[in-house]
Each structure stands twice: as C-alpha cells, then as structure tokens.
PDB file of C-alpha atoms in Angstrom:
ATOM      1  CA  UNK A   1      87.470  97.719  57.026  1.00 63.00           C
ATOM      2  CA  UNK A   2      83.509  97.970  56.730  1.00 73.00           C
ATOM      3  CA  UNK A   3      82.229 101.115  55.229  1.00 89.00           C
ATOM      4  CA  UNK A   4      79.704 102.795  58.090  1.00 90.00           C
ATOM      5  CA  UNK A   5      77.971 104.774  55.362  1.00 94.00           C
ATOM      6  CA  UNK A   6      77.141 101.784  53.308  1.00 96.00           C
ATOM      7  CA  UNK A   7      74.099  99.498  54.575  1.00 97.00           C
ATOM      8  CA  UNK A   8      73.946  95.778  54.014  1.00 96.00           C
ATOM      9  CA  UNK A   9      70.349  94.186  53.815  1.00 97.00           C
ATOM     10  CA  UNK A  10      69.480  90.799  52.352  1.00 94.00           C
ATOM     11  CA  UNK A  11      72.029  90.825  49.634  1.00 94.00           C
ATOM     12  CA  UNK A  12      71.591  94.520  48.782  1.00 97.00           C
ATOM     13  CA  UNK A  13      73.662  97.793  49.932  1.00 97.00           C
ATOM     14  CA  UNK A  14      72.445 101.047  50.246  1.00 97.00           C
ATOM     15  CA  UNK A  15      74.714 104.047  51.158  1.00 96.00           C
ATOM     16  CA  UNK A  16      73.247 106.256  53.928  1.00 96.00           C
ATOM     17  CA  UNK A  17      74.787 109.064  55.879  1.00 96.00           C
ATOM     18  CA  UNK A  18      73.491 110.496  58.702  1.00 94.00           C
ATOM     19  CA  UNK A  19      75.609 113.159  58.510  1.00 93.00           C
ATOM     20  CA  UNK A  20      74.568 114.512  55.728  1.00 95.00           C
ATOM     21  CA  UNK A  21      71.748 117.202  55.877  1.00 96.00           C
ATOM     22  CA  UNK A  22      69.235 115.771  52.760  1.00 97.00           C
ATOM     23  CA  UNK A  23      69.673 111.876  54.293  1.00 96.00           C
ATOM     24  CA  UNK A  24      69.046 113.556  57.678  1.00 96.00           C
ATOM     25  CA  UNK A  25      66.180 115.642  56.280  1.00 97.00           C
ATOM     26  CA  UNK A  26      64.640 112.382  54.686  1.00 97.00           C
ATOM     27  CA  UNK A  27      64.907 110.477  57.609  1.00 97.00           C
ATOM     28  CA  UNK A  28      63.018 112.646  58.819  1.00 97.00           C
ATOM     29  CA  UNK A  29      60.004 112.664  56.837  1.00 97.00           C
ATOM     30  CA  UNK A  30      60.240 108.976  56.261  1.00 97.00           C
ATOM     31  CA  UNK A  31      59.652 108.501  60.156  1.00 96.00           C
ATOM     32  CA  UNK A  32      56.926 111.244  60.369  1.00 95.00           C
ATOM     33  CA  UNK A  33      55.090 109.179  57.944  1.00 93.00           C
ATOM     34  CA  UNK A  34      55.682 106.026  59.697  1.00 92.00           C
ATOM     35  CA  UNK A  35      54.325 107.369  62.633  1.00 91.00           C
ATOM     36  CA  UNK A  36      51.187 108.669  60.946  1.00 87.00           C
ATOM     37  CA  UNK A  37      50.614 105.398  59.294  1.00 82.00           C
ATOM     38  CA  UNK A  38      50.650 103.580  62.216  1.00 75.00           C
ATOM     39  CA  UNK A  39      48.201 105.829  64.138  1.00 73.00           C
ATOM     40  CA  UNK A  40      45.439 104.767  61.239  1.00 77.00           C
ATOM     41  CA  UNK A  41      42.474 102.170  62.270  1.00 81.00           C
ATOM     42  CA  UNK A  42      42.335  99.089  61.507  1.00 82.00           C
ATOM     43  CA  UNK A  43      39.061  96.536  61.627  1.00 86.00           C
ATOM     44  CA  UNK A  44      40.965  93.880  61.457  1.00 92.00           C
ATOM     45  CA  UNK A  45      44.156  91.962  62.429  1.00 92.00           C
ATOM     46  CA  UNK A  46      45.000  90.930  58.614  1.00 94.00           C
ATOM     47  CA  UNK A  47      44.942  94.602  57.593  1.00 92.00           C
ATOM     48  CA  UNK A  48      47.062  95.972  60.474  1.00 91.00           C
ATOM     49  CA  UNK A  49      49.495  93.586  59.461  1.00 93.00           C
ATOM     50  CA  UNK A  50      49.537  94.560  55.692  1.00 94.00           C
ATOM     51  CA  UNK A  51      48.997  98.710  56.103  1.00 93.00           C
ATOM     52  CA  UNK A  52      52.389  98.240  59.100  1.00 94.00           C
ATOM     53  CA  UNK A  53      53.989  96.507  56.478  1.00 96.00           C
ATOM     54  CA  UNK A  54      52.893  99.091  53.828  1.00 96.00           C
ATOM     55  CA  UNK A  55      54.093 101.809  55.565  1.00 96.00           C
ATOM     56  CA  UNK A  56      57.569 100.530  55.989  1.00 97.00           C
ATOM     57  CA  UNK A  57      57.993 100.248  52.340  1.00 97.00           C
ATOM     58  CA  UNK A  58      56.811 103.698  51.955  1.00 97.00           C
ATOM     59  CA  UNK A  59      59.560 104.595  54.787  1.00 98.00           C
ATOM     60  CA  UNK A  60      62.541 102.910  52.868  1.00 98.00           C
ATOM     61  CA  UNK A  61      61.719 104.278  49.287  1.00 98.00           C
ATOM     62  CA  UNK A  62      61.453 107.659  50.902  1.00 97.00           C
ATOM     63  CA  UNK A  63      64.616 107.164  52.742  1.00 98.00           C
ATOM     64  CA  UNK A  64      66.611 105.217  50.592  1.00 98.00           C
ATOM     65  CA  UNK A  65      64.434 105.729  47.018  1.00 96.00           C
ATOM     66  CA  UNK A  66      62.051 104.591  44.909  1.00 95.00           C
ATOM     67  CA  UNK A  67      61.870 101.013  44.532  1.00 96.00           C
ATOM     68  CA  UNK A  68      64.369 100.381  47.514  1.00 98.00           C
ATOM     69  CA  UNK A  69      61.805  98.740  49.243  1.00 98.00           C
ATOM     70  CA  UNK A  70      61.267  96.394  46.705  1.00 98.00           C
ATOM     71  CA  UNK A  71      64.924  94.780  47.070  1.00 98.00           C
ATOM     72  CA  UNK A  72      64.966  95.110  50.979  1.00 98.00           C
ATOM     73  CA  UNK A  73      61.537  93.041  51.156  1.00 98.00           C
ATOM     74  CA  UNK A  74      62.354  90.606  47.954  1.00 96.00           C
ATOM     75  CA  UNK A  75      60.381  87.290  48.827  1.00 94.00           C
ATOM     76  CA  UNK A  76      59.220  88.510  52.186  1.00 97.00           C
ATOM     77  CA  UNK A  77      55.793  88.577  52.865  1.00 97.00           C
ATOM     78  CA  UNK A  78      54.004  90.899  55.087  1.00 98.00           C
ATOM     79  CA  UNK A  79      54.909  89.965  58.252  1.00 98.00           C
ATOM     80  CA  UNK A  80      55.392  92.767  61.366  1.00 95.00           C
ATOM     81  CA  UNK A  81      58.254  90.153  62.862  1.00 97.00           C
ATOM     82  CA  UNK A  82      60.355  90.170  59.596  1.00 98.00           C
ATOM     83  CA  UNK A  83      59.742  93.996  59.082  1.00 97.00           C
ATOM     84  CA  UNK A  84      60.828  94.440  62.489  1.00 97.00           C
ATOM     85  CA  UNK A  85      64.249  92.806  61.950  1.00 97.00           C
ATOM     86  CA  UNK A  86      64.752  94.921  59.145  1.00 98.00           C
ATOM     87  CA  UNK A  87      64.106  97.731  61.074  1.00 98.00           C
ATOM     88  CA  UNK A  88      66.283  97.091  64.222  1.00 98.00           C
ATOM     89  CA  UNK A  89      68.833  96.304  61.229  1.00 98.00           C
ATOM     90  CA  UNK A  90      68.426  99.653  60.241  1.00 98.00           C
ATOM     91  CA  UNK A  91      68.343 101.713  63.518  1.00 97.00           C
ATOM     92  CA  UNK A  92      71.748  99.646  65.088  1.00 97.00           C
ATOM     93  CA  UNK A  93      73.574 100.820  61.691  1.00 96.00           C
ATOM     94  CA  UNK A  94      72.600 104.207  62.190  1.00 96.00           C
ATOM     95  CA  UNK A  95      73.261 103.919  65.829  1.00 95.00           C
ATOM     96  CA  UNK A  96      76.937 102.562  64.911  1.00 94.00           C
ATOM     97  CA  UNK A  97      77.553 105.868  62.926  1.00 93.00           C
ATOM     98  CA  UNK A  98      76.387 107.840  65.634  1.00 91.00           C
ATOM     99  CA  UNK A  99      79.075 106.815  67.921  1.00 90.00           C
ATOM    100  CA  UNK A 100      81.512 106.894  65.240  1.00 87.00           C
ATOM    101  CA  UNK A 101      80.816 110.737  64.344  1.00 83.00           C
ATOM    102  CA  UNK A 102      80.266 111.228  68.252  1.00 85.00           C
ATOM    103  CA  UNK A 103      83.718 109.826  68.711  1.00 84.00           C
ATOM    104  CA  UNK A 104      85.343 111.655  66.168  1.00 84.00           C
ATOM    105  CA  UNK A 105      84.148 114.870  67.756  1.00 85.00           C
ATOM    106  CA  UNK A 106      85.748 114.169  71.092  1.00 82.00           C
ATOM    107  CA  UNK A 107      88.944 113.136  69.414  1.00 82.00           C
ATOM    108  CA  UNK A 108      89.052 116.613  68.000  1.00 83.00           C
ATOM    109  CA  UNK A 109      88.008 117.917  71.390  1.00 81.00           C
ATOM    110  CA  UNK A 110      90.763 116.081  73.018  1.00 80.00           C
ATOM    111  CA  UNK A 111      93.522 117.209  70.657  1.00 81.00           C
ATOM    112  CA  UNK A 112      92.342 120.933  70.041  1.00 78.00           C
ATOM    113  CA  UNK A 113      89.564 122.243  72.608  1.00 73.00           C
ATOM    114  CA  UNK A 114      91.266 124.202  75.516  1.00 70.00           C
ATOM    115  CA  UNK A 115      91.837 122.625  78.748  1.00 67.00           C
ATOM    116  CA  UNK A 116      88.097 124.013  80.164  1.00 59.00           C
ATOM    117  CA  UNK A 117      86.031 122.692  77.472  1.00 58.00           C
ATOM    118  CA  UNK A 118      87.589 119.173  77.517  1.00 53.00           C
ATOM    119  CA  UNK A 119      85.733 118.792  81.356  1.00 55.00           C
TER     120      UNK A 119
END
C-alpha cells in the first residue's frame, strides 16, 4: 500500500502531511513567497526563467527544508516546463490526501453523525 504522507520525486522521498498544523503553516508561507517572487520584474526572458526557477527552490526548502531543493532539482536546469512538472507532481499528491482525509471524515459522518447531519 503507498504511504499518502510520503512524497516520491526523482529518486527522493519526502514525508509531508497536510494535516498537520506546522506542514500546513509552511505551506503556507512557502506559497506566499512564491507568489511574491513571481510578481517581481524582469528585463529579460533569461532572467524570468532563472528568478521562477529560483523561487521554487526557495518554496521546497521552506516547505520541505533546507537543501530539499537541491535533491528535487539534481541535474535539472532552470527550465519553467520541468519546474512545472514538479510542481503539478506536488499539488496532485497533496490533492490525493485531501480526498483521503475528506473521505475519512464522511466515513465517520456516516457511521456516527445523527440522521440530520448526514443530509
């Protein structure tokens, strides 16, 4: 049975669980400065490329800690396409966790809630 709190990127693994308050909590600042990073100016095509790819690797070692983004990109150069697969990795395992916890909870709805708050 796969683990759902244990994520698999080019040959590494990295446990994250969304359920957990400090892993939700650095999500959460990870993204906020993703978002900031990408809002910067750029005079040049080259250098979007390389400050995107920057700020990912800032993301992940916030997320995931220092130096994670160092095995996750191992031999990949900066390149938004690759960085984007990662990140799409990233967001369908935490989606897949999400409907596991969601479906948990309705489970113990099912069994347990009284008949009105099953509707």
């Amino acid at each position: 049975m796969e683990n759902i709190y244990i994520w698999k990127i080019n040959k590494n693994e990295f446990e994250l669980d969304m359920e957990d308050a400090e892993t939700a909590e650095r999500y959460l600042s990870a993204i906020e400065a993703l978002d900031n990073a990408k809002d910067a100016n750029f005079s040049n095509l080259a250098e979007k490329i390389h400050v995107y790819c920057k700020a990912f690797r800032n993301f992940y070692d916030m997320l995931l800690g220092e130096n994670a983004s160092e095995k996750i990109f191992a031999n990949i150069k900066d390149n938004i396409r690759k960085y984007d697969e990662i990140y799409t990795s990233l967001l369908d395992f935490i989606a897949k966790q999400r409907a596991v916890s969601s479906n948990r909870m309705n489970q113990i709805k099912a069994k347990y809630a009284p008949e009105r708050l099953k509707k």
